[in-house]
PDB file of C-alpha atoms in Angstrom:
ATOM      1  CA  MET A   1     -28.693  -3.261 -64.383  1.00 42.00           C
ATOM      2  CA  ARG A   2     -28.511  -6.641 -64.121  1.00 45.00           C
ATOM      3  CA  ILE A   3     -26.878  -7.999 -60.989  1.00 43.00           C
ATOM      4  CA  SER A   4     -25.822 -11.632 -61.033  1.00 46.00           C
ATOM      5  CA  MET A   5     -26.978 -14.010 -58.483  1.00 38.00           C
ATOM      6  CA  LYS A   6     -23.419 -15.223 -57.732  1.00 42.00           C
ATOM      7  CA  ARG A   7     -22.235 -11.748 -56.739  1.00 44.00           C
ATOM      8  CA  VAL A   8     -25.204 -11.232 -54.324  1.00 38.00           C
ATOM      9  CA  ILE A   9     -24.514 -14.687 -52.818  1.00 40.00           C
ATOM     10  CA  GLY A  10     -20.647 -13.768 -52.550  1.00 46.00           C
ATOM     11  CA  THR A  11     -21.582 -10.674 -50.667  1.00 42.00           C
ATOM     12  CA  VAL A  12     -23.910 -12.218 -48.271  1.00 40.00           C
ATOM     13  CA  ILE A  13     -21.439 -14.830 -47.501  1.00 40.00           C
ATOM     14  CA  ALA A  14     -18.625 -12.207 -47.040  1.00 42.00           C
ATOM     15  CA  LEU A  15     -20.892 -10.213 -44.693  1.00 36.00           C
ATOM     16  CA  THR A  16     -21.765 -13.251 -42.832  1.00 40.00           C
ATOM     17  CA  ALA A  17     -17.999 -13.942 -41.951  1.00 40.00           C
ATOM     18  CA  LEU A  18     -17.271 -10.440 -41.158  1.00 38.00           C
ATOM     19  CA  CYS A  19     -20.010 -10.360 -38.518  1.00 41.00           C
ATOM     20  CA  GLY A  20     -19.099 -13.768 -37.182  1.00 42.00           C
ATOM     21  CA  LEU A  21     -15.532 -12.348 -36.816  1.00 38.00           C
ATOM     22  CA  ALA A  22     -16.976  -9.443 -34.774  1.00 38.00           C
ATOM     23  CA  VAL A  23     -18.730 -11.859 -32.500  1.00 39.00           C
ATOM     24  CA  ALA A  24     -15.771 -13.881 -31.859  1.00 39.00           C
ATOM     25  CA  VAL A  25     -13.416 -11.135 -30.649  1.00 36.00           C
ATOM     26  CA  PRO A  26     -13.495 -10.922 -26.759  1.00 39.00           C
ATOM     27  CA  ALA A  27     -14.392  -7.926 -24.787  1.00 37.00           C
ATOM     28  CA  ARG A  28     -11.310  -6.121 -23.691  1.00 38.00           C
ATOM     29  CA  ALA A  29     -10.645  -6.148 -19.882  1.00 42.00           C
ATOM     30  CA  GLY A  30     -11.361  -3.200 -17.928  1.00 52.00           C
ATOM     31  CA  ALA A  31      -8.326  -1.073 -16.629  1.00 65.00           C
ATOM     32  CA  ALA A  32      -7.492  -1.154 -12.931  1.00 75.00           C
ATOM     33  CA  ALA A  33      -9.227   1.721 -10.986  1.00 88.00           C
ATOM     34  CA  ALA A  34      -7.257   4.756 -10.593  1.00 96.00           C
ATOM     35  CA  THR A  35      -8.038   5.296  -7.057  1.00 98.00           C
ATOM     36  CA  LEU A  36      -8.706   2.507  -4.310  1.00 98.00           C
ATOM     37  CA  TYR A  37     -10.824   4.081  -1.370  1.00 99.00           C
ATOM     38  CA  VAL A  38     -10.133   3.089   2.222  1.00 99.00           C
ATOM     39  CA  ASP A  39     -13.076   4.022   5.051  1.00 98.00           C
ATOM     40  CA  ARG A  40     -13.166   1.947   7.988  1.00 97.00           C
ATOM     41  CA  THR A  41     -16.194   4.062   9.186  1.00 97.00           C
ATOM     42  CA  ASN A  42     -18.416   2.815   6.169  1.00 97.00           C
ATOM     43  CA  PRO A  43     -20.531  -0.085   7.416  1.00 97.00           C
ATOM     44  CA  SER A  44     -20.122  -1.649   3.682  1.00 97.00           C
ATOM     45  CA  CYS A  45     -16.162  -1.644   3.972  1.00 98.00           C
ATOM     46  CA  SER A  46     -14.593  -4.983   3.117  1.00 98.00           C
ATOM     47  CA  ASP A  47     -11.057  -5.965   2.611  1.00 98.00           C
ATOM     48  CA  SER A  48     -12.477  -8.723   0.508  1.00 97.00           C
ATOM     49  CA  GLY A  49     -14.022  -6.206  -1.983  1.00 92.00           C
ATOM     50  CA  SER A  50     -12.168  -4.324  -4.567  1.00 94.00           C
ATOM     51  CA  GLY A  51     -11.912  -0.681  -2.947  1.00 98.00           C
ATOM     52  CA  THR A  52     -14.645   1.148  -4.584  1.00 98.00           C
ATOM     53  CA  SER A  53     -16.264   3.985  -3.300  1.00 96.00           C
ATOM     54  CA  THR A  54     -19.493   2.220  -2.278  1.00 97.00           C
ATOM     55  CA  VAL A  55     -17.646  -0.560  -0.917  1.00 98.00           C
ATOM     56  CA  PRO A  56     -14.208   0.487   0.196  1.00 98.00           C
ATOM     57  CA  TYR A  57     -11.462  -1.316   2.087  1.00 99.00           C
ATOM     58  CA  CYS A  58     -11.575  -1.341   5.950  1.00 98.00           C
ATOM     59  CA  THR A  59      -7.849  -0.878   6.230  1.00 98.00           C
ATOM     60  CA  ILE A  60      -5.060   0.929   4.608  1.00 99.00           C
ATOM     61  CA  GLY A  61      -2.630  -2.157   4.745  1.00 98.00           C
ATOM     62  CA  LYS A  62      -5.172  -3.895   2.161  1.00 99.00           C
ATOM     63  CA  GLY A  63      -4.801  -0.947  -0.366  1.00 98.00           C
ATOM     64  CA  ALA A  64      -1.059  -1.156   0.321  1.00 99.00           C
ATOM     65  CA  SER A  65      -1.077  -4.757  -0.566  1.00 98.00           C
ATOM     66  CA  VAL A  66      -2.633  -4.328  -3.990  1.00 98.00           C
ATOM     67  CA  ALA A  67      -1.835  -0.991  -5.336  1.00 98.00           C
ATOM     68  CA  VAL A  68       0.287  -0.961  -8.305  1.00 98.00           C
ATOM     69  CA  ALA A  69       1.855   1.878 -10.341  1.00 98.00           C
ATOM     70  CA  GLY A  70      -0.462   4.667 -11.216  1.00 98.00           C
ATOM     71  CA  GLN A  71      -2.979   4.058  -8.210  1.00 98.00           C
ATOM     72  CA  THR A  72      -3.867   6.254  -5.339  1.00 98.00           C
ATOM     73  CA  VAL A  73      -4.987   4.609  -1.957  1.00 99.00           C
ATOM     74  CA  GLU A  74      -7.316   7.216  -0.672  1.00 98.00           C
ATOM     75  CA  VAL A  75      -8.419   7.543   3.049  1.00 98.00           C
ATOM     76  CA  VAL A  76     -11.824   9.222   2.871  1.00 95.00           C
ATOM     77  CA  LYS A  77     -12.892   9.728   6.504  1.00 94.00           C
ATOM     78  CA  ALA A  78     -11.104  10.567   9.644  1.00 96.00           C
ATOM     79  CA  SER A  79     -10.481   7.795  11.914  1.00 97.00           C
ATOM     80  CA  VAL A  80      -7.888   5.854  13.742  1.00 98.00           C
ATOM     81  CA  TYR A  81      -5.870   2.936  11.687  1.00 98.00           C
ATOM     82  CA  SER A  82      -4.182   0.814  14.235  1.00 98.00           C
ATOM     83  CA  GLU A  83      -2.017  -0.923  11.676  1.00 98.00           C
ATOM     84  CA  GLN A  84       1.525  -0.664  10.090  1.00 98.00           C
ATOM     85  CA  VAL A  85       1.254   0.135   6.244  1.00 99.00           C
ATOM     86  CA  THR A  86       3.702  -1.533   4.082  1.00 99.00           C
ATOM     87  CA  PRO A  87       3.604  -1.092   0.170  1.00 99.00           C
ATOM     88  CA  ALA A  88       3.935  -4.102  -1.588  1.00 99.00           C
ATOM     89  CA  HIS A  89       4.840  -2.521  -5.003  1.00 99.00           C
ATOM     90  CA  SER A  90       6.893   0.251  -6.433  1.00 99.00           C
ATOM     91  CA  GLY A  91       5.343   2.905  -8.765  1.00 99.00           C
ATOM     92  CA  THR A  92       7.290   4.433 -11.746  1.00 98.00           C
ATOM     93  CA  SER A  93       8.516   7.923 -12.671  1.00 97.00           C
ATOM     94  CA  GLY A  94       5.328   8.813 -14.544  1.00 96.00           C
ATOM     95  CA  SER A  95       2.766   6.893 -12.338  1.00 98.00           C
ATOM     96  CA  PRO A  96       3.863   6.750  -8.686  1.00 98.00           C
ATOM     97  CA  ILE A  97       1.727   4.711  -6.063  1.00 99.00           C
ATOM     98  CA  VAL A  98       0.194   7.516  -3.793  1.00 99.00           C
ATOM     99  CA  PHE A  99      -1.276   7.062  -0.293  1.00 99.00           C
ATOM    100  CA  LYS A 100      -3.347  10.069   0.378  1.00 98.00           C
ATOM    101  CA  ALA A 101      -5.477  11.138   3.473  1.00 98.00           C
ATOM    102  CA  ASP A 102      -8.527  13.007   1.847  1.00 93.00           C
ATOM    103  CA  THR A 103      -9.041  14.941   5.202  1.00 91.00           C
ATOM    104  CA  THR A 104      -7.392  15.619   8.554  1.00 91.00           C
ATOM    105  CA  GLY A 105      -7.845  13.478  11.384  1.00 93.00           C
ATOM    106  CA  VAL A 106      -6.732  10.213   9.666  1.00 97.00           C
ATOM    107  CA  ARG A 107      -4.481   8.595  12.225  1.00 98.00           C
ATOM    108  CA  VAL A 108      -2.169   5.532  11.917  1.00 98.00           C
ATOM    109  CA  THR A 109      -0.924   4.248  15.127  1.00 96.00           C
ATOM    110  CA  GLY A 110      -0.116   1.424  17.571  1.00 88.00           C
ATOM    111  CA  HIS A 111       2.650  -0.554  15.656  1.00 94.00           C
ATOM    112  CA  THR A 112       6.420  -0.102  15.362  1.00 95.00           C
ATOM    113  CA  HIS A 113       6.204   2.003  12.118  1.00 97.00           C
ATOM    114  CA  GLY A 114       3.063   3.947  10.914  1.00 98.00           C
ATOM    115  CA  PHE A 115       4.374   3.426   7.408  1.00 99.00           C
ATOM    116  CA  THR A 116       7.007   1.152   6.347  1.00 99.00           C
ATOM    117  CA  ILE A 117       8.616   1.656   2.908  1.00 99.00           C
ATOM    118  CA  SER A 118      11.598  -1.105   2.046  1.00 99.00           C
ATOM    119  CA  SER A 119      13.342  -1.462  -1.419  1.00 99.00           C
ATOM    120  CA  ARG A 120      10.551   0.623  -3.177  1.00 99.00           C
ATOM    121  CA  SER A 121      10.698   3.480  -5.564  1.00 99.00           C
ATOM    122  CA  TYR A 122       8.012   6.009  -6.608  1.00 99.00           C
ATOM    123  CA  VAL A 123       5.782   5.837  -3.525  1.00 99.00           C
ATOM    124  CA  THR A 124       4.239   9.016  -2.131  1.00 99.00           C
ATOM    125  CA  VAL A 125       2.713   9.276   1.266  1.00 99.00           C
ATOM    126  CA  GLU A 126       0.787  12.455   2.098  1.00 98.00           C
ATOM    127  CA  GLY A 127      -1.729  14.024   4.563  1.00 98.00           C
ATOM    128  CA  PHE A 128      -1.597  11.515   7.341  1.00 99.00           C
ATOM    129  CA  THR A 129      -1.183  11.849  11.204  1.00 98.00           C
ATOM    130  CA  VAL A 130       1.080   8.942  12.604  1.00 98.00           C
ATOM    131  CA  LYS A 131       1.371   8.720  15.926  1.00 96.00           C
ATOM    132  CA  GLY A 132       2.361   6.656  19.123  1.00 94.00           C
ATOM    133  CA  THR A 133       4.568   4.111  17.296  1.00 96.00           C
ATOM    134  CA  SER A 134       7.290   2.273  19.148  1.00 93.00           C
ATOM    135  CA  GLY A 135       9.811   3.014  16.345  1.00 95.00           C
ATOM    136  CA  ALA A 136       9.935   5.638  13.548  1.00 97.00           C
ATOM    137  CA  GLY A 137       6.615   7.014  12.833  1.00 98.00           C
ATOM    138  CA  ILE A 138       7.353   6.792   9.068  1.00 99.00           C
ATOM    139  CA  TYR A 139      10.489   4.582   8.150  1.00 99.00           C
ATOM    140  CA  VAL A 140      11.846   4.290   4.713  1.00 99.00           C
ATOM    141  CA  SER A 141      14.772   1.855   3.925  1.00 99.00           C
ATOM    142  CA  SER A 142      16.833   1.005   0.870  1.00 99.00           C
ATOM    143  CA  SER A 143      14.416   2.775  -1.429  1.00 99.00           C
ATOM    144  CA  SER A 144      14.570   5.812  -3.996  1.00 99.00           C
ATOM    145  CA  ASN A 145      12.101   8.492  -5.347  1.00 99.00           C
ATOM    146  CA  ILE A 146       9.759   8.257  -2.166  1.00 99.00           C
ATOM    147  CA  THR A 147       7.860  11.406  -1.260  1.00 99.00           C
ATOM    148  CA  ILE A 148       6.936  12.195   2.253  1.00 99.00           C
ATOM    149  CA  SER A 149       4.745  15.228   2.276  1.00 99.00           C
ATOM    150  CA  GLY A 150       2.376  17.118   4.458  1.00 98.00           C
ATOM    151  CA  ASN A 151       1.986  14.517   7.112  1.00 98.00           C
ATOM    152  CA  VAL A 152       2.450  14.706  10.992  1.00 98.00           C
ATOM    153  CA  ALA A 153       4.517  12.557  12.784  1.00 98.00           C
ATOM    154  CA  LYS A 154       4.571  12.833  16.630  1.00 97.00           C
ATOM    155  CA  ASP A 155       4.788  10.819  20.211  1.00 95.00           C
ATOM    156  CA  ALA A 156       7.245   8.332  18.324  1.00 95.00           C
ATOM    157  CA  GLY A 157       9.077   5.953  20.636  1.00 91.00           C
ATOM    158  CA  MET A 158       8.924   4.388  24.035  1.00 77.00           C
ATOM    159  CA  PRO A 159      10.791   6.566  26.704  1.00 65.00           C
ATOM    160  CA  ALA A 160       9.954   4.260  29.684  1.00 60.00           C
ATOM    161  CA  LEU A 161      11.823   1.462  27.667  1.00 68.00           C
ATOM    162  CA  ASN A 162      14.598   3.648  26.407  1.00 71.00           C
ATOM    163  CA  LYS A 163      13.390   2.973  22.970  1.00 81.00           C
ATOM    164  CA  THR A 164      13.578   6.164  20.928  1.00 89.00           C
ATOM    165  CA  GLY A 165      11.633   6.835  17.715  1.00 94.00           C
ATOM    166  CA  ASN A 166      12.285   9.158  15.089  1.00 96.00           C
ATOM    167  CA  GLY A 167       9.456  11.191  13.551  1.00 98.00           C
ATOM    168  CA  ILE A 168      10.556  10.561  10.018  1.00 99.00           C
ATOM    169  CA  LEU A 169      13.481   8.320   9.213  1.00 99.00           C
ATOM    170  CA  LEU A 170      15.500   7.777   5.871  1.00 99.00           C
ATOM    171  CA  THR A 171      18.179   5.134   5.955  1.00 98.00           C
ATOM    172  CA  GLY A 172      19.815   4.174   2.776  1.00 98.00           C
ATOM    173  CA  THR A 173      17.480   5.871   0.944  1.00 99.00           C
ATOM    174  CA  THR A 174      18.198   8.297  -2.118  1.00 99.00           C
ATOM    175  CA  SER A 175      16.486  10.735  -4.742  1.00 99.00           C
ATOM    176  CA  SER A 176      13.794  11.424  -2.167  1.00 99.00           C
ATOM    177  CA  VAL A 177      11.691  14.323  -1.010  1.00 99.00           C
ATOM    178  CA  VAL A 178      10.559  15.135   2.664  1.00 99.00           C
ATOM    179  CA  SER A 179       8.615  18.325   2.575  1.00 99.00           C
ATOM    180  CA  LYS A 180       5.905  20.332   4.490  1.00 98.00           C
ATOM    181  CA  ASN A 181       5.716  17.791   7.405  1.00 99.00           C
ATOM    182  CA  GLN A 182       5.348  18.479  11.055  1.00 98.00           C
ATOM    183  CA  THR A 183       7.332  16.447  13.456  1.00 98.00           C
ATOM    184  CA  PHE A 184       6.939  17.150  17.046  1.00 96.00           C
ATOM    185  CA  SER A 185       7.113  15.356  20.792  1.00 94.00           C
ATOM    186  CA  ASN A 186       9.175  12.337  19.322  1.00 95.00           C
ATOM    187  CA  THR A 187      11.746  10.505  21.477  1.00 93.00           C
ATOM    188  CA  ASN A 188      14.413  11.113  18.772  1.00 94.00           C
ATOM    189  CA  HIS A 189      15.048  13.461  15.844  1.00 95.00           C
ATOM    190  CA  GLY A 190      12.184  14.799  14.100  1.00 97.00           C
ATOM    191  CA  VAL A 191      13.516  13.773  10.397  1.00 98.00           C
ATOM    192  CA  SER A 192      16.678  12.076  10.289  1.00 98.00           C
ATOM    193  CA  LEU A 193      18.624  10.885   7.077  1.00 98.00           C
ATOM    194  CA  ILE A 194      21.352   8.313   7.715  1.00 98.00           C
ATOM    195  CA  ALA A 195      23.131   5.411   6.484  1.00 95.00           C
ATOM    196  CA  GLY A 196      23.978   6.456   2.962  1.00 95.00           C
ATOM    197  CA  SER A 197      20.790   8.635   2.305  1.00 98.00           C
ATOM    198  CA  THR A 198      22.100  10.804  -0.485  1.00 98.00           C
ATOM    199  CA  GLY A 199      20.546  13.132  -3.117  1.00 98.00           C
ATOM    200  CA  ASN A 200      17.462  13.773  -0.985  1.00 99.00           C
ATOM    201  CA  HIS A 201      15.506  17.042  -0.654  1.00 98.00           C
ATOM    202  CA  VAL A 202      14.203  18.109   2.631  1.00 98.00           C
ATOM    203  CA  SER A 203      12.191  21.315   2.558  1.00 98.00           C
ATOM    204  CA  ARG A 204       9.595  23.411   4.530  1.00 97.00           C
ATOM    205  CA  ASN A 205       9.212  21.150   7.464  1.00 98.00           C
ATOM    206  CA  THR A 206       8.234  22.227  10.983  1.00 97.00           C
ATOM    207  CA  SER A 207       9.964  20.190  13.993  1.00 96.00           C
ATOM    208  CA  PHE A 208      10.046  21.046  17.562  1.00 94.00           C
ATOM    209  CA  SER A 209       9.930  19.614  21.253  1.00 92.00           C
ATOM    210  CA  ASN A 210      11.761  16.422  19.950  1.00 93.00           C
ATOM    211  CA  ALA A 211      14.015  14.869  22.978  1.00 88.00           C
ATOM    212  CA  ARG A 212      15.264  11.653  24.038  1.00 77.00           C
ATOM    213  CA  GLY A 213      13.849  10.426  27.421  1.00 69.00           C
ATOM    214  CA  TYR A 214      17.375  10.074  28.902  1.00 65.00           C
ATOM    215  CA  THR A 215      18.729  13.348  27.541  1.00 65.00           C
ATOM    216  CA  ARG A 216      17.573  16.553  25.684  1.00 64.00           C
ATOM    217  CA  ALA A 217      19.435  15.884  22.540  1.00 73.00           C
ATOM    218  CA  ALA A 218      17.470  15.476  19.702  1.00 86.00           C
ATOM    219  CA  ALA A 219      17.406  17.518  16.666  1.00 90.00           C
ATOM    220  CA  GLY A 220      14.681  19.076  14.475  1.00 93.00           C
ATOM    221  CA  ILE A 221      16.212  17.971  11.297  1.00 95.00           C
ATOM    222  CA  ASP A 222      19.237  15.509  11.758  1.00 94.00           C
ATOM    223  CA  ILE A 223      21.265  14.834   8.496  1.00 96.00           C
ATOM    224  CA  GLU A 224      24.237  12.221   8.801  1.00 96.00           C
ATOM    225  CA  SER A 225      24.798  11.540   5.077  1.00 95.00           C
ATOM    226  CA  PRO A 226      26.143  13.530   2.335  1.00 96.00           C
ATOM    227  CA  ASN A 227      24.973  15.217  -0.567  1.00 96.00           C
ATOM    228  CA  ASN A 228      21.589  16.234   0.598  1.00 97.00           C
ATOM    229  CA  THR A 229      19.772  19.620   0.268  1.00 97.00           C
ATOM    230  CA  VAL A 230      17.869  21.183   3.040  1.00 96.00           C
ATOM    231  CA  ASP A 231      15.647  24.149   2.609  1.00 92.00           C
ATOM    232  CA  ARG A 232      13.596  26.187   5.217  1.00 79.00           C
TER     233      ARG A 232
END
């Protein structure tokens, strides 16, 4: 069979053009990591890095400042974190932002609140011990679809200065879950829902030994807003 030279040349030109197009297409940017790691005990930790398992962040707050929908900020080693964690972004219904203590003994302490979640949605906090804050251990305001689960909140408030603090406080917060937490030895209610916090579910929490310094009046669970569900 005879093949014309014109057809051969045309085929070569076409293949060359296709190869050129393939080379010209830029590489796709890598997706954001699903997990951001925090470990202040790791000598390689750096808040200037990208929160990998080999070079984790030194503070939970750094993870909170960069985490976006679908990411988990995971604290991998027991240690004391003297900071107030304030998420900078919201998650979505299918992709919440999760703050997770991967082991017991991860303590957040020493500031007004351990976690402050304000005007956010779809954020989860689980597995932390929040201790010795001057205000509420975990403070959630003007937010929705927040999950506070499996935490210990204790020793909140400053009785000597008549400043009381709840273990967990929701104010103006809706459609959220407070479950499986332990709240004790706080200077105000263990768990409190106030100021229009409606449509929330409070379940399977353990709360005891909460009392204001100047009175013995402090409930384990205090609900001051309507249309919430409380289960044992």
